[in-house]
Coordinates of C-alpha atoms in Angstrom, one line a residue:
M1 CA 44.6 21.9 8.3
I2 CA 42.4 20.3 5.8
H3 CA 43.4 19.4 2.2
C4 CA 41.3 21.2 -0.4
I5 CA 41.4 20.1 -4.0
T6 CA 39.5 21.0 -7.2
P7 CA 36.7 18.8 -8.6
D8 CA 39.0 17.6 -11.4
E9 CA 41.7 16.7 -8.9
A10 CA 39.1 14.8 -7.0
A11 CA 38.0 12.9 -10.1
A12 CA 41.6 12.0 -10.8
L13 CA 41.8 10.1 -7.6
L14 CA 39.4 7.4 -8.8
K15 CA 41.1 4.2 -10.0
D16 CA 40.0 1.4 -12.3
G17 CA 37.8 -1.1 -10.4
D18 CA 37.2 1.2 -7.4
M19 CA 34.0 0.6 -5.4
V20 CA 32.5 4.1 -5.0
L21 CA 29.9 5.1 -2.4
A22 CA 28.0 8.0 -4.1
G23 CA 26.2 10.3 -1.8
G24 CA 23.0 12.2 -2.4
N25 CA 19.3 11.6 -2.2
G26 CA 17.2 12.5 -5.2
G27 CA 18.3 16.0 -6.0
S28 CA 19.6 16.9 -2.5
G29 CA 23.0 16.4 -0.9
V30 CA 24.6 15.5 -4.2
P31 CA 28.4 16.3 -4.7
E32 CA 27.5 17.4 -8.2
A33 CA 30.7 19.2 -9.0
V34 CA 32.7 16.0 -8.4
F35 CA 30.3 13.9 -10.4
E36 CA 30.6 16.4 -13.3
A37 CA 34.4 16.2 -13.1
I38 CA 34.3 12.4 -13.2
E39 CA 32.3 12.6 -16.5
R40 CA 34.7 15.2 -17.9
R41 CA 37.6 12.8 -17.1
W42 CA 35.8 9.9 -18.8
L43 CA 35.0 11.9 -21.9
A44 CA 38.6 13.0 -22.2
G45 CA 39.5 9.3 -22.4
D46 CA 41.3 9.1 -19.1
G47 CA 39.0 6.5 -17.3
P48 CA 38.4 5.2 -14.7
H49 CA 37.1 1.9 -16.0
G50 CA 34.9 -0.8 -14.4
I51 CA 34.0 0.8 -11.2
T52 CA 31.3 -0.5 -8.8
L53 CA 28.8 2.2 -8.0
F54 CA 26.8 2.1 -4.8
H55 CA 24.1 4.7 -4.4
I56 CA 21.1 4.9 -2.0
T57 CA 18.3 6.2 -4.2
G58 CA 17.3 8.3 -7.2
V59 CA 20.3 10.6 -7.6
G60 CA 19.5 12.6 -10.7
A61 CA 17.2 14.9 -12.5
L62 CA 15.7 12.5 -15.1
T63 CA 18.0 13.1 -18.1
E64 CA 20.8 15.1 -16.5
K65 CA 22.8 15.5 -13.3
G66 CA 23.6 13.0 -10.6
L67 CA 24.3 9.5 -11.8
C68 CA 23.6 10.5 -15.4
H69 CA 27.2 11.7 -15.3
F70 CA 28.2 8.0 -14.9
A71 CA 26.0 6.7 -17.8
H72 CA 28.8 5.7 -20.1
K73 CA 29.5 2.2 -21.3
G74 CA 32.7 0.9 -19.6
L75 CA 32.8 3.5 -16.8
V76 CA 30.7 1.3 -14.4
R77 CA 30.9 -2.4 -14.3
R78 CA 28.4 -3.0 -11.5
V79 CA 25.8 -0.8 -9.9
V80 CA 23.9 -1.4 -6.6
G81 CA 21.2 1.1 -6.0
G82 CA 17.9 1.7 -4.3
N83 CA 16.1 3.5 -7.2
F84 CA 16.9 4.5 -10.8
G85 CA 13.8 6.5 -11.8
M86 CA 15.6 9.8 -11.8
Q87 CA 18.5 8.8 -14.0
L88 CA 17.1 7.6 -17.3
P89 CA 20.3 7.4 -19.3
F90 CA 21.8 5.2 -16.5
M91 CA 18.6 3.1 -16.5
K92 CA 19.1 2.5 -20.2
L93 CA 22.5 1.0 -19.6
V94 CA 20.8 -1.4 -17.2
L95 CA 18.1 -2.4 -19.7
D96 CA 20.6 -2.7 -22.5
Q97 CA 22.7 -5.2 -20.4
E98 CA 25.7 -2.9 -20.5
L99 CA 26.5 -3.5 -16.8
E100 CA 25.6 -5.7 -13.8
A101 CA 22.8 -4.1 -11.8
Y102 CA 21.2 -4.8 -8.5
N103 CA 18.2 -3.0 -6.9
F104 CA 17.8 -3.4 -3.2
P105 CA 15.2 -1.6 -0.9
Q106 CA 16.2 1.8 0.1
G107 CA 16.2 1.0 3.8
V108 CA 18.4 -2.0 3.1
M109 CA 20.8 0.2 1.2
T110 CA 21.2 2.7 4.0
H111 CA 21.6 -0.1 6.5
L112 CA 24.3 -1.7 4.3
C113 CA 26.3 1.5 4.7
R114 CA 26.2 1.0 8.4
A115 CA 27.1 -2.7 8.0
M116 CA 30.1 -1.9 5.8
A117 CA 31.2 0.7 8.4
G118 CA 31.2 -2.0 11.1
R119 CA 32.8 -4.6 8.7
Q120 CA 29.7 -6.7 9.0
P121 CA 28.9 -9.1 6.1
G122 CA 25.6 -7.7 5.2
V123 CA 22.0 -7.0 6.4
L124 CA 19.6 -9.6 7.7
T125 CA 15.9 -8.5 7.5
H126 CA 12.4 -9.7 6.7
V127 CA 12.1 -6.8 4.2
G128 CA 11.6 -8.1 0.6
L129 CA 10.2 -11.5 1.2
E130 CA 7.7 -12.6 -1.5
T131 CA 8.8 -9.7 -3.7
Y132 CA 11.3 -9.6 -6.5
M133 CA 14.0 -9.1 -3.9
D134 CA 13.4 -12.7 -2.8
P135 CA 15.9 -15.1 -4.4
R136 CA 12.9 -17.3 -5.2
Q137 CA 12.0 -14.6 -7.7
D138 CA 14.8 -12.2 -9.0
G139 CA 16.9 -11.7 -5.9
G140 CA 17.2 -8.0 -6.7
R141 CA 19.0 -8.7 -10.0
M142 CA 17.9 -6.2 -12.7
N143 CA 19.0 -7.9 -15.9
A144 CA 20.3 -11.2 -17.4
R145 CA 23.9 -10.0 -17.3
T146 CA 23.7 -10.0 -13.5
T147 CA 24.4 -13.5 -12.3
E148 CA 26.0 -13.4 -8.8
K149 CA 23.6 -13.9 -6.0
L150 CA 23.8 -11.2 -3.4
V151 CA 20.5 -12.1 -1.6
E152 CA 20.1 -15.3 0.4
L153 CA 16.9 -16.9 1.9
V154 CA 17.7 -18.0 5.5
N155 CA 15.5 -19.5 8.2
I156 CA 16.1 -18.6 11.8
G157 CA 13.8 -19.9 14.6
G158 CA 11.3 -21.1 12.1
K159 CA 11.0 -17.8 10.3
D160 CA 12.2 -16.8 6.9
Y161 CA 14.6 -13.8 6.4
L162 CA 16.6 -12.3 3.6
F163 CA 20.3 -11.7 3.9
Y164 CA 21.6 -8.9 1.7
K165 CA 25.3 -9.3 1.3
A166 CA 27.6 -6.3 1.4
P167 CA 28.6 -6.0 -2.3
G168 CA 32.4 -5.5 -1.7
V169 CA 35.0 -3.4 0.1
P170 CA 34.4 0.3 -0.5
S171 CA 37.4 2.3 -1.7
V172 CA 36.0 5.8 -2.3
A173 CA 33.2 7.9 -0.8
L174 CA 31.8 11.0 -2.5
I175 CA 29.7 12.9 0.0
R176 CA 28.6 16.4 0.8
G177 CA 28.0 18.9 3.6
T178 CA 27.5 22.7 4.1
S179 CA 30.5 23.9 6.2
A180 CA 33.9 22.4 7.1
D181 CA 36.1 23.9 9.8
E182 CA 39.9 24.0 9.9
D183 CA 40.1 20.5 11.2
G184 CA 37.7 19.1 8.6
Y185 CA 34.6 18.7 10.9
V186 CA 31.5 19.0 8.6
S187 CA 28.1 20.4 9.4
M188 CA 24.9 20.3 7.4
E189 CA 23.0 23.4 8.4
H190 CA 21.9 24.3 4.8
E191 CA 21.2 20.7 3.8
A192 CA 17.6 19.5 3.3
T193 CA 18.5 15.9 4.1
A194 CA 21.0 14.3 6.5
R195 CA 21.3 11.0 4.6
E196 CA 23.9 8.4 5.5
D197 CA 27.1 10.4 4.6
L198 CA 28.6 9.6 8.1
S199 CA 28.2 5.8 7.5
M200 CA 29.7 6.2 4.1
A201 CA 32.7 8.1 5.4
Q202 CA 33.2 5.5 8.2
A203 CA 32.9 2.6 5.8
V204 CA 35.5 3.9 3.4
H205 CA 37.9 5.2 6.1
N206 CA 37.8 1.9 8.0
A207 CA 38.6 0.1 4.7
G208 CA 41.6 2.3 4.1
G209 CA 40.1 4.1 1.2
T210 CA 39.6 7.8 0.2
V211 CA 36.8 10.0 1.4
I212 CA 36.0 13.2 -0.6
C213 CA 33.6 15.7 0.7
Q214 CA 32.1 18.6 -1.2
V215 CA 31.2 21.6 1.0
K216 CA 29.8 25.1 0.4
R217 CA 32.3 27.0 2.7
L218 CA 35.2 26.8 5.1
V219 CA 34.9 28.2 8.6
K220 CA 37.2 28.8 11.6
R221 CA 38.0 26.0 14.1
G222 CA 35.4 25.9 16.9
T223 CA 32.7 27.9 15.2
L224 CA 30.5 25.0 14.3
N225 CA 27.7 23.9 16.6
P226 CA 28.6 20.4 17.7
H227 CA 24.9 19.4 17.4
M228 CA 25.1 20.4 13.7
V229 CA 28.3 18.6 13.0
K230 CA 27.6 15.2 11.2
I231 CA 31.1 14.0 10.2
P232 CA 34.3 14.2 12.2
G233 CA 37.3 15.6 10.3
F234 CA 39.6 12.7 10.7
L235 CA 37.3 10.6 8.4
I236 CA 37.7 12.9 5.5
D237 CA 40.8 13.0 3.2
H238 CA 40.0 15.8 0.7
F239 CA 37.6 18.7 0.4
V240 CA 36.1 20.3 -2.7
V241 CA 34.7 23.8 -1.9
Q242 CA 31.8 24.9 -4.1
P243 CA 30.2 28.2 -2.9
D244 CA 27.4 27.9 -5.4
Q245 CA 26.3 24.4 -4.6
M246 CA 22.5 24.1 -4.8
Q247 CA 20.4 22.8 -1.9
T248 CA 18.4 20.7 -4.4
Y249 CA 18.3 20.4 -8.2
T250 CA 15.6 23.1 -8.3
T251 CA 16.4 25.2 -5.3
Q252 CA 19.5 27.3 -4.7
Y253 CA 18.8 27.6 -1.0
D254 CA 15.5 27.6 0.9
P255 CA 16.0 27.9 4.7
A256 CA 12.5 26.5 5.2
R257 CA 13.8 23.2 3.8
S258 CA 16.7 23.0 6.1
G259 CA 14.6 23.9 9.1
E260 CA 16.2 27.3 9.7
T261 CA 13.0 29.3 9.2
I262 CA 9.3 28.5 9.1
V263 CA 6.9 29.7 6.4
P264 CA 3.1 29.6 6.8
S265 CA 1.4 26.7 5.2
S266 CA -0.9 29.2 3.4
S267 CA 2.1 30.3 1.4
I268 CA 2.2 26.9 -0.4
P269 CA 0.1 27.2 -3.5
P270 CA -2.7 24.5 -4.1
D271 CA -2.2 22.0 -6.9
P272 CA -4.4 22.4 -10.0
M273 CA -7.8 20.8 -9.8
D274 CA -7.5 17.8 -12.1
A275 CA -8.0 14.0 -12.0
R276 CA -4.8 13.6 -10.0
R277 CA -5.9 16.0 -7.3
V278 CA -9.3 14.2 -7.1
V279 CA -7.3 11.1 -6.0
A280 CA -5.3 13.0 -3.5
R281 CA -8.5 14.6 -2.1
R282 CA -10.2 11.3 -1.7
A283 CA -7.1 9.8 -0.1
A284 CA -7.1 12.6 2.5
F285 CA -10.4 11.2 3.9
E286 CA -8.3 8.1 5.1
L287 CA -6.3 10.3 7.5
R288 CA -7.0 10.3 11.2
P289 CA -5.8 12.6 14.1
R290 CA -2.3 12.1 15.3
D291 CA -1.4 9.8 12.3
V292 CA 2.3 9.4 11.6
V293 CA 2.3 9.1 7.8
N294 CA 4.6 8.2 4.9
L295 CA 3.9 9.6 1.5
G296 CA 5.2 8.1 -1.7
V297 CA 6.0 9.8 -5.0
G298 CA 3.4 11.0 -7.6
I299 CA -0.2 11.5 -6.6
S300 CA 0.4 10.6 -2.9
A301 CA 2.9 13.5 -2.6
M302 CA -0.1 15.8 -3.3
I303 CA -1.9 14.9 -0.1
P304 CA -0.1 17.4 2.1
N305 CA -1.4 20.2 -0.1
V306 CA -5.0 18.9 0.5
A307 CA -4.4 18.6 4.3
A308 CA -3.2 22.2 4.4
E309 CA -6.1 23.4 2.5
E310 CA -8.5 21.6 4.9
G311 CA -6.8 22.8 8.0
I312 CA -5.8 19.4 9.3
D313 CA -2.1 19.5 8.5
E314 CA -1.1 20.3 12.0
M315 CA -3.0 17.3 13.4
I316 CA -0.9 14.8 11.5
T317 CA 2.9 14.1 11.2
L318 CA 4.2 13.6 7.7
T319 CA 7.5 11.8 7.1
V320 CA 9.6 11.0 4.1
E321 CA 12.2 8.2 3.8
S322 CA 15.2 10.5 3.6
G323 CA 14.7 11.5 7.2
A324 CA 12.4 14.6 7.4
V325 CA 9.7 14.4 10.1
G326 CA 6.9 17.0 10.2
G327 CA 6.3 19.9 7.8
V328 CA 5.1 19.5 4.2
P329 CA 6.9 17.0 2.0
G330 CA 8.0 18.2 -1.4
H331 CA 7.2 16.4 -4.6
A332 CA 8.6 16.2 -8.2
R333 CA 12.3 17.2 -8.0
E334 CA 11.9 18.4 -4.4
F335 CA 10.8 14.9 -3.3
G336 CA 12.7 13.7 -0.3
T337 CA 12.8 17.2 1.3
S338 CA 10.2 18.9 3.4
V339 CA 9.2 22.5 4.1
N340 CA 9.1 23.3 7.8
P341 CA 10.5 20.0 9.0
R342 CA 10.4 19.5 12.8
V343 CA 13.5 17.2 12.7
I344 CA 15.8 15.9 10.0
L345 CA 17.0 12.4 11.0
D346 CA 19.8 10.4 9.4
Q347 CA 18.0 8.2 6.8
S348 CA 19.0 4.9 8.5
Y349 CA 17.2 5.9 11.7
Q350 CA 14.0 6.7 9.7
F351 CA 14.1 3.2 8.2
D352 CA 14.6 1.6 11.6
F353 CA 11.3 3.3 12.6
Y354 CA 9.6 2.2 9.3
D355 CA 10.8 -1.4 9.4
G356 CA 9.7 -1.8 13.0
G357 CA 6.1 -0.9 12.1
G358 CA 6.0 2.6 13.6
L359 CA 3.9 4.3 10.9
S360 CA 0.2 4.7 11.4
C361 CA -0.5 4.6 7.6
A362 CA 1.2 5.1 4.3
F363 CA 0.0 6.5 1.0
L364 CA 1.8 5.2 -2.1
S365 CA 1.4 5.0 -5.9
F366 CA 1.0 2.0 -8.2
A367 CA 1.8 1.2 -11.8
Q368 CA 0.0 -2.2 -11.9
V369 CA -2.4 -4.1 -9.6
D370 CA -3.3 -7.7 -10.2
R371 CA -6.2 -10.1 -9.2
H372 CA -4.1 -11.4 -6.3
G373 CA -3.7 -7.8 -4.8
N374 CA 0.0 -7.7 -5.9
V375 CA 1.3 -4.3 -6.8
N376 CA 4.1 -3.4 -9.2
V377 CA 5.8 0.1 -9.0
T378 CA 9.2 -1.0 -10.1
K379 CA 9.3 -2.5 -13.6
F380 CA 6.9 -1.6 -16.4
G381 CA 7.1 -0.8 -20.1
K382 CA 10.6 0.4 -20.9
R383 CA 11.3 1.5 -17.4
Y384 CA 13.0 -0.3 -14.4
D385 CA 12.7 2.3 -11.7
G386 CA 13.4 0.1 -8.8
A387 CA 11.9 0.1 -5.3
G388 CA 13.1 3.1 -3.4
G389 CA 11.6 2.8 0.1
F390 CA 8.4 1.2 -1.2
I391 CA 9.1 -2.3 0.1
N392 CA 10.2 -1.3 3.5
I393 CA 7.1 0.8 3.9
T394 CA 4.5 -1.5 2.4
Q395 CA 5.6 -4.6 4.3
N396 CA 5.7 -3.0 7.7
T397 CA 2.7 -0.6 7.8
Q398 CA -0.7 -1.9 8.9
R399 CA -2.8 0.6 6.9
L400 CA -1.9 1.1 3.2
V401 CA -3.5 3.3 0.6
F402 CA -2.4 3.0 -3.0
N403 CA -3.2 6.0 -5.2
G404 CA -3.3 6.3 -9.0
S405 CA -5.4 6.6 -12.1
L406 CA -7.4 3.6 -13.2
T407 CA -5.9 3.7 -16.7
G408 CA -2.6 5.0 -17.9
G409 CA -1.1 6.8 -20.9
D410 CA -2.5 9.9 -22.7
F411 CA -5.9 10.1 -21.0
D412 CA -8.1 13.3 -21.1
I413 CA -10.2 13.4 -17.9
G414 CA -11.8 16.6 -16.6
V415 CA -13.4 17.5 -13.3
A416 CA -16.7 19.5 -13.4
D417 CA -20.1 19.9 -11.7
G418 CA -19.2 17.7 -8.8
G419 CA -18.2 14.7 -10.9
L420 CA -15.8 13.2 -13.4
D421 CA -15.8 13.8 -17.2
I422 CA -13.9 11.1 -19.0
R423 CA -13.3 12.5 -22.5
R424 CA -10.6 10.0 -23.5
D425 CA -9.5 7.0 -21.5
G426 CA -5.8 5.9 -21.1
K427 CA -4.1 3.7 -23.6
F428 CA -3.5 0.8 -21.2
K429 CA -5.0 -0.9 -18.2
K430 CA -3.3 -0.7 -14.8
F431 CA -5.5 -3.4 -13.2
V432 CA -4.1 -6.5 -14.9
P433 CA -4.4 -10.3 -14.5
E434 CA -0.8 -10.6 -13.4
V435 CA 1.7 -7.8 -12.6
D436 CA 5.0 -7.7 -14.4
Q437 CA 6.9 -7.7 -11.2
I438 CA 5.9 -8.1 -7.5
S439 CA 6.8 -5.1 -5.6
F440 CA 4.1 -5.7 -2.9
S441 CA 2.8 -9.2 -2.2
G442 CA -1.0 -9.3 -1.8
H443 CA -0.7 -12.8 -0.3
L444 CA 1.8 -11.7 2.4
A445 CA -0.4 -8.7 3.2
R446 CA -3.5 -10.9 3.8
E447 CA -1.4 -13.3 5.8
R448 CA -0.2 -10.4 8.0
G449 CA -3.7 -8.8 8.3
Q450 CA -2.8 -5.6 6.6
R451 CA -5.7 -3.3 5.5
V452 CA -5.2 -2.2 1.9
T453 CA -7.2 0.3 -0.2
F454 CA -6.8 1.4 -3.8
I455 CA -8.0 4.9 -4.7
T456 CA -8.3 5.9 -8.4
D457 CA -9.8 8.9 -10.2
R458 CA -13.1 7.1 -10.7
A459 CA -13.4 4.3 -8.2
V460 CA -12.2 2.9 -4.8
F461 CA -11.3 -0.7 -4.1
E462 CA -10.6 -2.7 -1.0
M463 CA -8.4 -5.8 -0.8
E464 CA -10.3 -8.6 1.0
A465 CA -9.7 -12.3 1.6
D466 CA -11.3 -13.3 -1.7
G467 CA -9.6 -10.6 -3.9
I468 CA -10.2 -7.0 -4.9
V469 CA -13.6 -5.5 -4.2
L470 CA -15.2 -2.3 -5.8
T471 CA -16.6 -0.2 -3.0
E472 CA -17.1 3.3 -4.4
I473 CA -17.7 4.9 -7.8
A474 CA -17.3 8.6 -8.9
P475 CA -20.3 10.7 -9.8
G476 CA -20.9 10.8 -13.5
V477 CA -19.1 7.6 -14.2
R478 CA -20.6 4.5 -15.9
L479 CA -20.1 1.4 -13.9
Q480 CA -19.6 -1.0 -16.8
E481 CA -17.9 1.1 -19.5
D482 CA -15.7 3.3 -17.3
V483 CA -14.8 1.0 -14.5
L484 CA -15.4 -2.7 -15.1
D485 CA -14.3 -2.7 -18.7
Q486 CA -11.1 -1.0 -17.8
I487 CA -10.1 -3.8 -15.4
G488 CA -8.3 -6.8 -16.8
F489 CA -9.9 -9.4 -14.6
P490 CA -13.3 -10.1 -13.0
I491 CA -13.9 -8.1 -9.9
R492 CA -16.5 -8.3 -7.2
I493 CA -18.8 -5.3 -6.6
S494 CA -19.6 -4.6 -3.0
D495 CA -23.3 -5.1 -1.9
T496 CA -23.1 -1.6 -0.5
L497 CA -21.5 0.2 -3.4
K498 CA -21.3 3.9 -2.7
T499 CA -20.9 7.1 -4.7
M500 CA -17.7 9.0 -3.9
D501 CA -18.3 12.3 -2.0
A502 CA -19.2 15.0 -4.6
R503 CA -17.2 17.5 -2.6
I504 CA -14.1 15.8 -3.8
F505 CA -14.8 17.0 -7.3
R506 CA -15.6 20.6 -6.6
L507 CA -13.3 23.5 -6.3
G508 CA -12.3 24.9 -2.9
P509 CA -12.0 23.3 0.5
M510 CA -14.1 20.2 1.2
G511 CA -14.9 21.2 4.9
M512 CA -13.6 17.8 6.2
R513 CA -12.0 19.2 9.4
D514 CA -14.9 18.7 11.8
A515 CA -15.5 15.1 10.7
F516 CA -11.7 14.5 10.8
M517 CA -11.4 15.8 14.3
A518 CA -14.4 13.6 15.5
Q519 CA -12.5 10.4 14.6
A520 CA -10.5 8.5 17.3
P521 CA -6.8 8.3 16.7
R522 CA -5.6 5.2 15.0
H523 CA -4.4 2.2 17.1
I524 CA -1.2 1.0 15.5
E525 CA -1.0 -2.7 14.9
V526 CA 2.3 -3.9 13.7
P527 CA 2.3 -6.5 10.9
E528 CA 4.0 -9.7 12.0
A529 CA 7.5 -9.9 10.5

């Protein structure tokens, strides 16, 4: 029989100095009841102190939930994570030098779980070269307090690689599933993501530590479908049963996100017609039949809505880092999940595919672009979000489309009469002479022959051998005042400068299906590692 305990009893098992593997992906698969109990214990003055926290990516809901429960000075000594954008109180501890902090690519993080399970010393990969992960830059260290080098540059067979060291011996795993049977076998039939919970459990079990799993319900022995079982019972020491656990931070339970039902794409409401949707609509013209696509956060996550409206969504396959393949990826607090997924892979397998160059194209966002074609999405202003899956994707996909507004901060831009109406521009420029941090290397992209496009609300740019080139401008936009003056460096204008298609700026479908179907499928060329 399995051993069930309360959330507070689970929290009491953590000891000073433990290395904790914290499950969850964004707002899905989070053992929230256990996280809440750990915070209650801390606030009661009962520790634990100085733990090392290892998490894959973005576990939180901005100012609450997830890793926000760990955002207390002294509770965490060191954090190693893939993204911090959804846990702002914890990010503040990093920026205030209150703990040691490392940010590694999301794919590296999930592969480190596998490495720790097999007692391997770390992960060797080309991912991160010539970015802030490279020890010739920051080596993934997020603040001045963080001094130990966990990333090494190595050369094998004349090629450079990065070696990401396993950050320690894990002693506690906090993971989640849907059902546990009488022998502790865990299934995930109501989960929207599969994550790397198995690898976390294996890593801690093999190190002699404690594995705690939060589940929704207990069921009889032998009633679980073996194909749905993700974690064998002998790996788990304790269970916390929470019948009301939410599927994501905004959804109690949606069977269309766990693949148990299918809803028509017409039931997904369109996004409002604004400057952001203009970018997503223009980006949709870069799709081709049979593309296998990754979509980033922000504006790029709005592209599926456009594809559905244009009737081309069934001709492409959309994927997200967390493992969903097919369907319509969610955005905002549902990011990382999909409605109507065809399959939900373990995250580590998704990144095997990404790192190997399997994607046809990828659509991502940007915070800064510089004259060299470098892109920063990780560190800007008072934020240090970290990479998530951005570096894995951008370094290994031949066709890249970066989407965003040309300026940022409190702009007022309308869409009317088939064009753009710029009533007030943003407070700061996003095309700058030098980015604050290199998340994507323009030099490496040119060296590998990647094709890179930047789509903004008012103009489209291409990265060429001699720099960034302006190729399209929106109807109703002034070239000098609205575009060139908003860029922080001289830019070349294409000899064949075009006006962006006016359909992009009008309400209703653009009628792009016929032209889309007439295109030949994309030939995938894998960038040289």
